[in-house]
Short mmCIF file of C-alpha atoms in Angstrom, two decimals:
data_model
loop_
_atom_site.label_atom_id
_atom_site.label_comp_id
_atom_site.label_asym_id
_atom_site.label_seq_id
_atom_site.Cartn_x
_atom_site.Cartn_y
_atom_site.Cartn_z
CA MET A 162 -149.70 -17.56 45.21
CA ARG A 163 -152.80 -19.59 44.70
CA LYS A 164 -155.95 -18.59 46.52
CA LYS A 165 -156.99 -20.70 49.48
CA ILE A 166 -160.27 -22.27 48.38
CA THR A 167 -162.02 -25.23 49.90
CA VAL A 168 -165.44 -26.24 48.62
CA LEU A 169 -167.72 -28.49 50.60
CA ILE A 170 -170.85 -30.02 49.17
CA VAL A 171 -172.81 -31.33 52.08
CA LEU A 172 -175.54 -33.80 51.30
CA LEU A 173 -177.80 -33.97 54.29
CA MET A 174 -179.33 -37.24 55.29
CA CYS A 175 -183.08 -37.22 54.90
CA LEU A 176 -185.16 -38.28 57.88
CA LEU A 177 -187.54 -40.75 56.36
CA SER A 178 -190.06 -43.31 57.46
CA ALA A 179 -190.71 -46.88 56.38
CA CYS A 180 -193.76 -48.98 57.11
CA SER A 181 -193.52 -52.52 58.37
CA SER A 182 -196.56 -54.08 60.01
CA PRO A 183 -197.31 -53.95 62.85
CA ASP A 184 -194.73 -51.28 63.67
CA ARG A 185 -193.72 -48.30 61.60
CA LEU A 186 -190.02 -48.10 60.95
CA THR A 187 -188.04 -45.03 60.03
CA SER A 188 -184.66 -44.67 58.43
CA LYS A 189 -181.97 -42.07 58.01
CA HIS A 190 -180.85 -42.06 54.43
CA TYR A 191 -177.31 -41.24 53.44
CA ILE A 192 -176.54 -39.93 49.97
CA ASN A 193 -172.89 -40.54 49.25
CA THR A 194 -171.42 -39.34 45.99
CA GLY A 195 -167.82 -38.94 47.05
CA GLU A 196 -165.01 -40.11 49.28
CA ASP A 197 -165.81 -41.25 52.81
CA GLN A 198 -162.55 -40.00 54.26
CA LEU A 199 -161.98 -36.27 54.78
CA ASN A 200 -158.57 -34.68 54.47
CA GLU A 201 -157.45 -32.26 57.16
CA THR A 202 -158.01 -29.24 54.93
CA THR A 203 -161.65 -30.16 54.48
CA ARG A 204 -162.21 -30.88 58.14
CA ASN A 205 -160.94 -27.44 59.11
CA PRO A 206 -160.83 -25.13 56.10
CA SER A 207 -159.45 -22.27 58.17
CA SER A 208 -156.18 -24.20 58.42
CA ALA A 209 -155.76 -24.70 54.68
CA PRO A 210 -152.17 -24.07 53.57
CA GLU A 211 -151.61 -21.03 51.33
CA ASN A 212 -150.25 -23.10 48.48
CA SER A 213 -153.00 -25.71 48.57
CA ASP A 214 -154.95 -26.54 45.45
CA SER A 215 -158.67 -25.98 45.29
CA SER A 216 -160.38 -29.10 46.60
CA VAL A 217 -163.87 -30.52 46.48
CA GLN A 218 -165.19 -32.91 49.07
CA THR A 219 -168.56 -34.57 49.52
CA VAL A 220 -169.63 -35.25 53.08
CA THR A 221 -172.43 -37.66 54.01
CA SER A 222 -173.84 -35.89 56.98
CA GLU A 223 -176.97 -34.17 58.17
CA HIS A 224 -175.25 -31.55 60.31
CA SER A 225 -171.52 -31.83 59.68
CA VAL A 226 -169.40 -29.72 61.98
CA SER A 227 -165.81 -28.57 61.48
CA HIS A 228 -163.82 -28.10 64.66
CA SER A 229 -162.02 -24.75 64.90
CA SER A 230 -159.70 -23.46 67.56
CA GLY A 231 -162.30 -21.15 69.06
CA PRO A 232 -165.41 -19.10 68.38
CA THR A 233 -165.26 -15.89 66.42
CA ASP A 234 -168.89 -15.36 67.36
CA ASP A 235 -170.23 -12.65 69.64
CA HIS A 236 -172.00 -14.52 72.45
CA THR A 237 -173.79 -11.49 73.83
CA SER A 238 -177.46 -12.26 74.45
CA GLU A 239 -180.22 -10.48 72.54
CA SER A 240 -183.57 -9.22 73.72
CA SER A 241 -186.26 -11.90 73.77
CA GLN A 242 -188.47 -9.67 71.65
CA PRO A 243 -188.96 -11.13 68.13
CA ALA A 244 -186.76 -9.33 65.63
CA LYS A 245 -187.98 -8.28 62.23
CA ASP A 246 -186.00 -7.73 59.06
CA ASN A 247 -187.77 -5.02 57.06
CA THR A 248 -185.76 -5.77 53.94
CA TYR A 249 -187.20 -9.25 53.51
CA ASN A 250 -190.32 -8.82 55.62
CA LEU A 251 -189.44 -11.91 57.66
CA SER A 252 -190.38 -12.20 61.32
CA TYR A 253 -187.70 -13.88 63.41
CA ASN A 254 -189.47 -15.58 66.27
CA GLY A 255 -188.69 -19.27 65.72
CA TYR A 256 -187.52 -21.36 68.66
CA TYR A 257 -184.13 -22.13 67.15
CA TYR A 258 -183.50 -18.51 66.20
CA LYS A 259 -184.30 -17.22 69.68
CA ASN A 260 -181.73 -19.58 71.21
CA LEU A 261 -178.84 -18.60 68.92
CA THR A 262 -176.10 -16.16 69.86
CA VAL A 263 -176.01 -12.73 68.24
CA GLY A 264 -173.37 -13.83 65.75
CA GLN A 265 -175.23 -17.02 64.87
CA LYS A 266 -178.43 -15.02 64.40
CA SER A 267 -176.65 -12.82 61.87
CA ILE A 268 -175.67 -15.89 59.84
CA TYR A 269 -179.21 -17.27 60.21
CA LYS A 270 -180.69 -14.09 58.73
CA LYS A 271 -178.39 -14.17 55.73
CA ILE A 272 -179.18 -17.82 55.00
CA ASP A 273 -182.88 -17.31 55.63
CA ALA A 274 -183.12 -14.29 53.35
CA ALA A 275 -181.28 -16.11 50.55
CA ILE A 276 -183.66 -19.08 50.68
CA TYR A 277 -186.75 -16.89 51.02
CA GLU A 278 -185.67 -14.81 48.02
CA MET A 279 -184.59 -17.98 46.14
CA LYS A 280 -181.20 -16.47 45.43
CA ASN A 281 -178.76 -18.19 43.08
CA GLY A 282 -175.02 -18.34 43.61
CA TYR A 283 -172.96 -17.91 46.75
CA ILE A 284 -173.89 -15.62 49.62
CA ASP A 285 -171.23 -14.08 51.87
CA LEU A 286 -171.43 -15.34 55.46
CA GLY A 287 -168.27 -13.60 56.59
CA SER A 288 -165.57 -14.84 58.94
CA THR A 289 -166.89 -17.34 61.47
CA GLN A 290 -166.64 -20.93 62.60
CA TYR A 291 -167.87 -23.60 60.25
CA SER A 292 -169.96 -25.04 63.10
CA ASN A 293 -171.84 -21.73 63.40
CA ILE A 294 -172.89 -22.01 59.74
CA ILE A 295 -174.11 -25.57 60.19
CA LEU A 296 -176.05 -24.59 63.31
CA ALA A 297 -177.55 -21.51 61.67
CA TYR A 298 -178.64 -23.54 58.62
CA ALA A 299 -180.13 -26.25 60.84
CA ALA A 300 -181.98 -23.50 62.72
CA VAL A 301 -183.43 -22.07 59.51
CA ILE A 302 -184.73 -25.40 58.20
CA ASN A 303 -186.17 -26.19 61.65
CA ASP A 304 -187.92 -22.86 62.13
CA ARG A 305 -189.03 -22.53 58.48
CA SER A 306 -191.04 -25.67 57.80
CA GLU A 307 -192.71 -23.72 54.97
CA TYR A 308 -189.62 -23.76 52.72
CA PHE A 309 -190.86 -26.58 50.50
CA TRP A 310 -188.94 -25.25 47.49
CA LEU A 311 -185.57 -25.84 49.18
CA ASP A 312 -183.73 -29.09 48.51
CA GLN A 313 -182.34 -29.07 52.04
CA SER A 314 -180.31 -32.22 51.41
CA LYS A 315 -177.93 -30.32 49.13
CA TYR A 316 -175.99 -27.13 49.63
CA GLY A 317 -172.51 -25.82 48.93
CA ILE A 318 -170.10 -24.15 51.35
CA LYS A 319 -166.99 -22.41 50.10
CA TYR A 320 -164.12 -21.06 52.19
CA GLU A 321 -162.08 -18.38 50.48
CA ASP A 322 -159.69 -15.71 51.76
CA GLY A 323 -160.77 -16.08 55.36
CA LYS A 324 -164.52 -15.98 54.70
CA TYR A 325 -167.28 -18.54 54.20
CA TYR A 326 -169.79 -18.52 51.36
CA MET A 327 -172.89 -20.69 50.97
CA CYS A 328 -175.13 -21.55 48.03
CA PHE A 329 -178.36 -23.46 47.47
CA SER A 330 -178.92 -22.99 43.74
CA GLY A 331 -177.30 -21.79 40.55
CA VAL A 332 -173.94 -23.43 41.12
CA ASN A 333 -172.45 -26.51 39.49
CA ILE A 334 -169.81 -28.28 41.54
CA ASN A 335 -168.20 -31.45 40.24
CA ASP A 336 -171.12 -31.97 37.84
CA LEU A 337 -173.63 -31.63 40.68
CA GLN A 338 -176.08 -28.86 39.86
CA LEU A 339 -177.54 -27.19 42.92
CA SER A 340 -181.04 -25.88 42.33
CA TYR A 341 -184.33 -25.20 44.06
CA LEU A 342 -187.07 -27.81 43.69
CA TYR A 343 -189.46 -25.27 42.13
CA SER A 344 -189.29 -22.00 40.20
CA GLU A 345 -190.45 -18.75 41.78
CA ASP A 346 -193.71 -18.88 39.79
CA GLN A 347 -194.33 -22.47 40.86
CA LYS A 348 -193.52 -21.59 44.45
CA SER A 349 -196.10 -18.78 44.47
CA LEU A 350 -198.79 -20.96 42.93
CA LEU A 351 -198.15 -23.88 45.28
CA GLN A 352 -198.13 -21.58 48.30
CA GLN A 353 -201.56 -20.27 47.27
CA GLN A 354 -202.82 -23.85 47.03
CA ILE A 355 -201.39 -24.68 50.46
CA ASP A 356 -203.04 -21.60 51.98
CA GLN A 357 -206.35 -22.50 50.37
CA ARG A 358 -206.30 -26.10 51.59
CA LEU A 359 -205.36 -25.15 55.15
CA ARG A 360 -207.77 -22.25 55.48
CA GLN A 361 -210.63 -24.33 56.88
CA ILE A 362 -208.64 -26.28 59.48
CA ILE A 363 -206.99 -23.06 60.67
CA LEU A 364 -210.37 -21.34 61.03
CA GLU A 365 -211.75 -24.33 62.95
CA ALA A 366 -208.73 -24.40 65.22
CA GLN A 367 -208.97 -20.66 65.89
CA ALA A 368 -212.54 -21.20 67.05
CA LYS A 369 -211.46 -23.68 69.75
CA GLU A 370 -211.44 -22.43 73.32
CA ASN A 371 -207.94 -23.39 74.41
CA GLU A 372 -204.52 -24.45 73.16
CA TYR A 373 -205.06 -28.11 73.99
CA GLU A 374 -208.16 -28.31 71.82
CA LYS A 375 -206.46 -26.43 68.98
CA ALA A 376 -203.45 -28.75 69.00
CA LEU A 377 -205.66 -31.85 69.24
CA LEU A 378 -207.74 -30.75 66.26
CA VAL A 379 -204.63 -30.15 64.16
CA HIS A 380 -203.08 -33.45 65.25
CA ASP A 381 -206.18 -35.37 64.21
CA TRP A 382 -206.38 -33.48 60.91
CA VAL A 383 -202.77 -34.31 60.06
CA VAL A 384 -203.23 -38.00 60.92
CA LYS A 385 -206.50 -38.30 58.99
CA ASN A 386 -205.42 -36.37 55.91
CA ILE A 387 -201.93 -37.73 55.30
CA GLU A 388 -201.29 -41.17 53.89
CA TYR A 389 -197.96 -42.66 54.82
CA ASP A 390 -195.65 -42.77 51.79
CA SER A 391 -194.36 -46.32 52.00
CA VAL A 392 -193.07 -46.13 48.41
CA THR A 393 -190.58 -43.41 49.28
CA ALA A 394 -189.82 -45.16 52.55
CA ASP A 395 -189.00 -48.38 50.69
CA ALA A 396 -186.77 -46.38 48.37
CA VAL A 397 -184.87 -45.18 51.42
CA ILE A 398 -184.47 -48.67 52.83
CA ASN A 399 -183.32 -49.96 49.45
CA LYS A 400 -181.16 -46.87 48.78
CA ASN A 401 -183.05 -46.29 45.55
CA GLN A 402 -182.62 -42.60 44.73
CA ALA A 403 -184.96 -42.83 41.76
CA GLY A 404 -187.82 -43.90 44.02
CA LEU A 405 -187.57 -40.92 46.37
CA ASP A 406 -190.35 -38.35 46.23
CA LYS A 407 -188.79 -35.20 47.71
CA ASP A 408 -192.20 -33.62 48.28
CA SER A 409 -192.83 -36.33 50.88
CA PHE A 410 -190.33 -34.60 53.15
CA THR A 411 -192.07 -31.21 52.99
CA ILE A 412 -195.40 -29.58 53.74
CA LEU A 413 -196.32 -30.15 50.10
CA GLY A 414 -196.44 -33.87 50.80
CA GLY A 415 -198.44 -33.29 53.97
CA VAL A 416 -200.95 -30.82 52.55
CA LEU A 417 -201.56 -31.09 48.80
CA PRO A 418 -202.93 -34.13 46.94
CA ARG A 419 -200.64 -35.23 44.11
CA GLN A 420 -200.33 -38.05 41.64
CA THR A 421 -198.45 -41.04 43.03
CA ASN A 422 -197.88 -44.63 41.98
CA HIS A 423 -201.07 -45.48 43.86
CA GLY A 424 -203.26 -42.70 42.52
CA VAL A 425 -203.92 -39.18 43.79
CA ALA A 426 -203.22 -38.82 47.50
CA VAL A 427 -201.70 -36.64 50.20
CA ARG A 428 -198.55 -38.60 51.01
CA ALA A 429 -195.60 -37.97 53.30
CA VAL A 430 -192.96 -39.66 55.41
CA CYS A 431 -192.25 -38.71 59.02
CA GLU A 432 -190.53 -35.46 58.06
CA GLY A 433 -193.57 -34.38 56.04
CA TYR A 434 -195.92 -35.23 58.92
CA ALA A 435 -193.79 -33.31 61.44
CA LYS A 436 -193.33 -30.26 59.21
CA THR A 437 -197.05 -30.09 58.40
CA TYR A 438 -198.00 -30.20 62.09
CA HIS A 439 -195.29 -27.63 62.84
CA TYR A 440 -196.41 -25.34 60.02
CA ILE A 441 -200.11 -25.32 60.93
CA LEU A 442 -199.40 -24.79 64.62
CA LYS A 443 -197.12 -21.90 63.71
CA GLN A 444 -200.02 -20.25 61.86
CA LEU A 445 -201.98 -20.54 65.11
CA GLY A 446 -199.26 -18.90 67.20
CA PHE A 447 -197.81 -22.01 68.83
CA GLU A 448 -194.14 -22.46 69.58
CA SER A 449 -193.02 -25.75 68.06
CA VAL A 450 -189.77 -27.57 67.39
CA LEU A 451 -188.87 -30.34 64.95
CA VAL A 452 -187.13 -33.15 66.82
CA THR A 453 -184.85 -35.84 65.41
CA GLY A 454 -183.83 -39.15 66.85
CA ASN A 455 -184.17 -42.87 66.48
CA TYR A 456 -187.22 -45.10 66.60
CA ASN A 457 -187.04 -48.87 66.28
CA GLY A 458 -183.49 -48.70 65.01
CA TYR A 459 -184.08 -46.06 62.32
CA GLY A 460 -183.96 -42.27 62.11
CA HIS A 461 -187.17 -40.40 62.82
CA MET A 462 -188.64 -36.90 63.14
CA TRP A 463 -191.43 -35.67 65.39
CA ASN A 464 -192.51 -32.48 67.22
CA CYS A 465 -192.09 -30.72 70.52
CA VAL A 466 -194.91 -28.24 71.19
CA LYS A 467 -195.49 -25.65 73.89
CA ILE A 468 -199.03 -25.74 75.29
CA ASN A 469 -200.03 -23.40 78.10
CA ASN A 470 -196.36 -22.74 78.89
CA GLU A 471 -195.45 -26.44 79.16
CA TRP A 472 -193.63 -28.49 76.53
CA TYR A 473 -194.91 -31.82 75.16
CA PHE A 474 -193.80 -34.26 72.48
CA THR A 475 -196.16 -35.25 69.66
CA ASP A 476 -195.59 -37.74 66.85
CA CYS A 477 -198.31 -37.66 64.19
CA THR A 478 -196.56 -40.31 62.09
CA ASN A 479 -196.79 -43.07 64.67
CA ASP A 480 -200.30 -41.98 65.60
CA ASP A 481 -201.25 -42.80 62.00
CA LEU A 482 -200.63 -46.49 62.49
CA TYR A 483 -204.10 -48.02 62.49
CA SER A 484 -206.84 -48.20 59.91
CA GLU A 485 -209.51 -48.34 62.61
CA ALA A 486 -209.06 -44.86 64.07
CA VAL A 487 -206.68 -42.01 64.89
CA SER A 488 -204.35 -42.93 67.72
CA HIS A 489 -203.32 -40.50 70.47
CA THR A 490 -200.54 -42.59 71.98
CA PHE A 491 -198.00 -39.92 71.04
CA PHE A 492 -200.07 -36.77 71.51
CA ASN A 493 -198.65 -34.49 74.20
CA VAL A 494 -196.42 -37.01 75.93
CA SER A 495 -193.62 -36.47 78.41
CA SER A 496 -189.90 -37.03 77.93
CA ARG A 497 -190.14 -39.93 80.37
CA ALA A 498 -192.86 -41.68 78.38
CA LEU A 499 -191.30 -41.07 74.97
CA SER A 500 -187.80 -42.10 76.00
CA ARG A 501 -189.09 -45.62 76.55
CA VAL A 502 -189.68 -45.93 72.81
CA TYR A 503 -187.47 -43.33 71.12
CA ASN A 504 -183.83 -42.39 71.33
CA PHE A 505 -183.07 -38.70 70.90
CA ASP A 506 -180.26 -37.28 68.83
CA LYS A 507 -177.68 -35.37 70.84
CA THR A 508 -178.79 -31.97 72.09
CA VAL A 509 -176.37 -29.05 71.75
CA THR A 510 -176.40 -25.40 72.83
CA PRO A 511 -174.98 -22.35 71.03
CA TYR A 512 -171.78 -22.88 73.01
CA THR A 513 -171.35 -26.65 72.54
CA VAL A 514 -172.19 -26.98 68.84
CA ASP A 515 -168.49 -27.43 68.06
CA THR A 516 -168.59 -30.75 69.95
CA ILE A 517 -170.63 -32.33 67.16
CA THR A 518 -168.61 -34.76 65.08
CA GLU A 519 -168.88 -35.44 61.35
CA ASP A 520 -172.01 -37.38 60.31
CA GLU A 521 -173.74 -36.63 63.62
CA SER A 522 -177.25 -35.22 63.63
CA PHE A 523 -178.40 -33.17 66.58
CA ASN A 524 -181.18 -31.28 68.32
CA PHE A 525 -180.69 -27.73 69.57
CA CYS A 526 -181.62 -26.53 73.07
CA LEU A 527 -184.35 -29.19 73.13
CA PRO A 528 -186.84 -28.51 75.93
CA GLU A 529 -187.47 -31.18 78.52
CA CYS A 530 -191.10 -32.27 78.59
CA LYS A 531 -191.98 -32.93 82.23
CA SER A 532 -195.68 -32.15 82.37
CA THR A 533 -198.52 -34.62 81.77
CA GLN A 534 -201.33 -32.13 82.43
CA TYR A 535 -202.35 -31.88 78.78
CA ASN A 536 -201.61 -35.44 77.79
CA TYR A 537 -204.57 -36.85 75.85
CA PHE A 538 -205.20 -39.70 78.30
CA VAL A 539 -204.88 -37.49 81.37
CA VAL A 540 -207.35 -34.93 80.00
CA ASN A 541 -209.83 -37.65 79.05
CA LYS A 542 -209.30 -39.66 82.26
CA ARG A 543 -208.13 -42.75 80.40
CA CYS A 544 -205.02 -43.51 82.46
CA LEU A 545 -204.60 -46.76 84.36
CA SER A 546 -202.77 -46.32 87.66
CA LEU A 547 -201.25 -48.82 90.07
CA GLY A 548 -204.51 -48.70 92.00
CA ASP A 549 -206.30 -50.27 89.02
CA PHE A 550 -204.36 -53.51 89.46
CA ASN A 551 -204.05 -56.24 92.05
CA ILE A 552 -200.39 -56.89 92.80
CA GLU A 553 -199.67 -59.89 94.99
CA LEU A 554 -196.53 -62.01 95.26
CA GLY A 555 -195.23 -60.74 91.95
CA MET A 556 -198.51 -61.41 90.14
CA VAL A 557 -200.28 -58.49 88.47
CA GLU A 558 -203.84 -58.45 87.17
CA ALA A 559 -206.54 -55.89 86.57
CA SER A 560 -208.90 -55.44 89.50
CA ALA A 561 -212.57 -56.36 89.18
CA ASN A 562 -213.43 -52.66 89.26
CA THR A 563 -210.98 -51.94 86.40
CA ILE A 564 -212.42 -54.75 84.30
CA SER A 565 -215.92 -53.37 84.84
CA LYS A 566 -214.84 -49.83 83.91
CA ILE A 567 -213.21 -50.98 80.67
CA ALA A 568 -216.20 -53.18 79.79
CA ASP A 569 -218.60 -50.26 80.40
CA LEU A 570 -216.40 -47.99 78.29
CA ILE A 571 -216.44 -50.42 75.36
CA VAL A 572 -220.21 -50.86 75.57
CA SER A 573 -220.72 -47.09 75.73
CA GLU A 574 -218.49 -46.44 72.69
CA ASN A 575 -220.09 -49.27 70.75
CA ALA A 576 -223.54 -47.72 71.32
CA LYS A 577 -222.20 -44.66 69.45
CA GLN A 578 -221.22 -46.90 66.52
CA VAL A 579 -217.56 -46.52 67.52
CA LYS A 580 -215.40 -49.64 67.36
CA THR A 581 -212.31 -48.44 69.21
CA THR A 582 -211.27 -46.82 72.45
CA GLU A 583 -207.91 -45.85 73.92
CA LEU A 584 -206.24 -46.27 77.29
CA CYS A 585 -202.77 -45.76 78.66
CA PHE A 586 -200.64 -46.78 81.58
CA GLY A 587 -199.94 -43.73 83.72
CA ASP A 588 -196.46 -42.19 83.76
CA ALA A 589 -196.13 -43.11 87.44
CA THR A 590 -196.40 -46.83 86.63
CA GLU A 591 -193.72 -49.00 85.07
CA PHE A 592 -196.31 -50.66 82.82
CA VAL A 593 -195.99 -50.20 79.04
CA PHE A 594 -197.72 -51.78 76.10
CA ASN A 595 -196.53 -55.22 75.10
CA GLU A 596 -198.24 -57.11 72.30
CA ASP A 597 -197.74 -60.41 74.13
CA THR A 598 -198.88 -59.44 77.63
CA THR A 599 -201.10 -56.34 77.66
CA ALA A 600 -204.34 -58.14 76.73
CA ALA A 601 -203.92 -60.48 79.69
CA LEU A 602 -202.78 -57.68 81.99
CA ILE A 603 -205.97 -55.66 81.52
CA GLY A 604 -208.13 -58.81 81.59
CA ILE A 605 -209.47 -58.94 78.02
CA THR A 606 -211.06 -62.36 78.54
CA ASP A 607 -212.91 -61.19 81.66
CA ILE A 608 -213.89 -57.97 79.90
CA ALA A 609 -215.41 -59.96 77.03
CA GLU A 610 -217.37 -62.13 79.48
CA GLN A 611 -218.72 -59.11 81.30
CA ILE A 612 -219.77 -57.45 78.00
CA LYS A 613 -221.51 -60.64 76.95
CA LYS A 614 -223.71 -60.45 80.05
CA THR A 615 -224.96 -57.01 78.95
CA GLY A 616 -226.31 -58.42 75.70
CA ALA A 617 -224.20 -56.06 73.59
CA GLN A 618 -223.26 -57.54 70.22
CA ILE A 619 -219.51 -57.16 70.54
CA LYS A 620 -216.88 -59.69 69.52
CA ASN A 621 -213.22 -60.08 68.68
CA ILE A 622 -211.95 -57.65 71.32
CA ARG A 623 -208.22 -57.05 70.87
CA VAL A 624 -205.47 -54.60 71.77
CA LYS A 625 -203.11 -52.74 69.45
CA GLY A 626 -200.08 -50.64 70.23
CA ILE A 627 -196.37 -50.05 69.93
CA ASN A 628 -194.20 -52.06 72.27
CA GLY A 629 -192.81 -49.83 75.00
CA ALA A 630 -195.40 -47.07 74.54
CA LYS A 631 -197.73 -46.01 77.32
CA GLY A 632 -200.87 -45.72 75.23
CA PHE A 633 -202.73 -48.44 73.37
CA MET A 634 -205.95 -49.00 71.45
CA ILE A 635 -208.73 -51.52 72.10
CA CYS A 636 -210.63 -52.60 68.97
CA TRP A 637 -213.67 -54.80 68.49
CA GLU A 638 -216.27 -55.86 65.95
#
């Protein structure tokens, strides 16, 4: 009797970003090196016939899930206290980990230890559902933004004699060599360089009085220090594997300067931005989640961060849109505000993960962000409410008082040699930024006339923003 062996090589889609003025686009990238159709044995390895031949299948999916007849997982809840594995000296307090079942946590720890130790060959994950493995792996790469040496787009899963095995390096399957992106010596050296470069921003953040100020400082640092990697983004759009810089998807791309086609720079795509923000906040004790979804028709990644016991969304990538200044349109925003611009990937729980279909990416136990208390514009009193507008017979225009306030704000900022300011439409309003109508809505022409009367040398006042977003920037010369 032949052994029952099914090998899956899953090539995850990378969540990338592409730049197209005036909006930033993002794209999910599929790497397909095999058949598109899956046979029944591959879809559910546990049902493989005893006399089946060994088979190899490539799946183009970020989080591919095999549907089994039922869980073999123990769904008993664990204590909320962070667990610690003394063998590998790893603290288990990530958001994904804490929301897994006991059985899924066991798989998580095995995967996590193997990646941390940079093990080669297959690791034994035991008898479980395939969906539990996919969820546990997704949880590891979400919680561990520091694993820059892992090529998370490639891994192997083998089902043999009723048990699953997984590998990340040291295995050749169908002429595809799985390997880590760096050696252990390189990993250690690069980690030292990352620690050195981040030491100052972490010290500065620790000195801030509250969580809002810490998160704001880190947000601004990420936006200012990372240059968007449009070369890699273009490679994604054009499906040019040779043009992909894998460091752009990791904290390496978001932290360390490196040689690129355009000189030495710190370059990343959306995944690199999000992981860098996540990683630094984790060093400061924040709870943070990497979020996936769709922006402007393309795949995207951003963050969900807990500040003073309330959750907020932050997207450093799309706050790095303007050359004039750092934007805060997507700093600490609510689900309601963000959902006007972004579409979220499906959210699953430990008990519904088996509902995910092939080629479907997902979020896990994603918190709902209801609060606006620590939104940038709320804290800085830059929100425009319904009371700031005259609404008569379907016509809407900024009130005289609103025009005066905005004019005074511009004059005040200009006196500080600043050439930008930011405003937003409050969550309670239905107003959002529109490149064709917002300037008229806030009365830019009247604002310019009022500024002219003050004698301030200000010209070319204009608005910038992302259509559908609540926040926007006013620029001038």
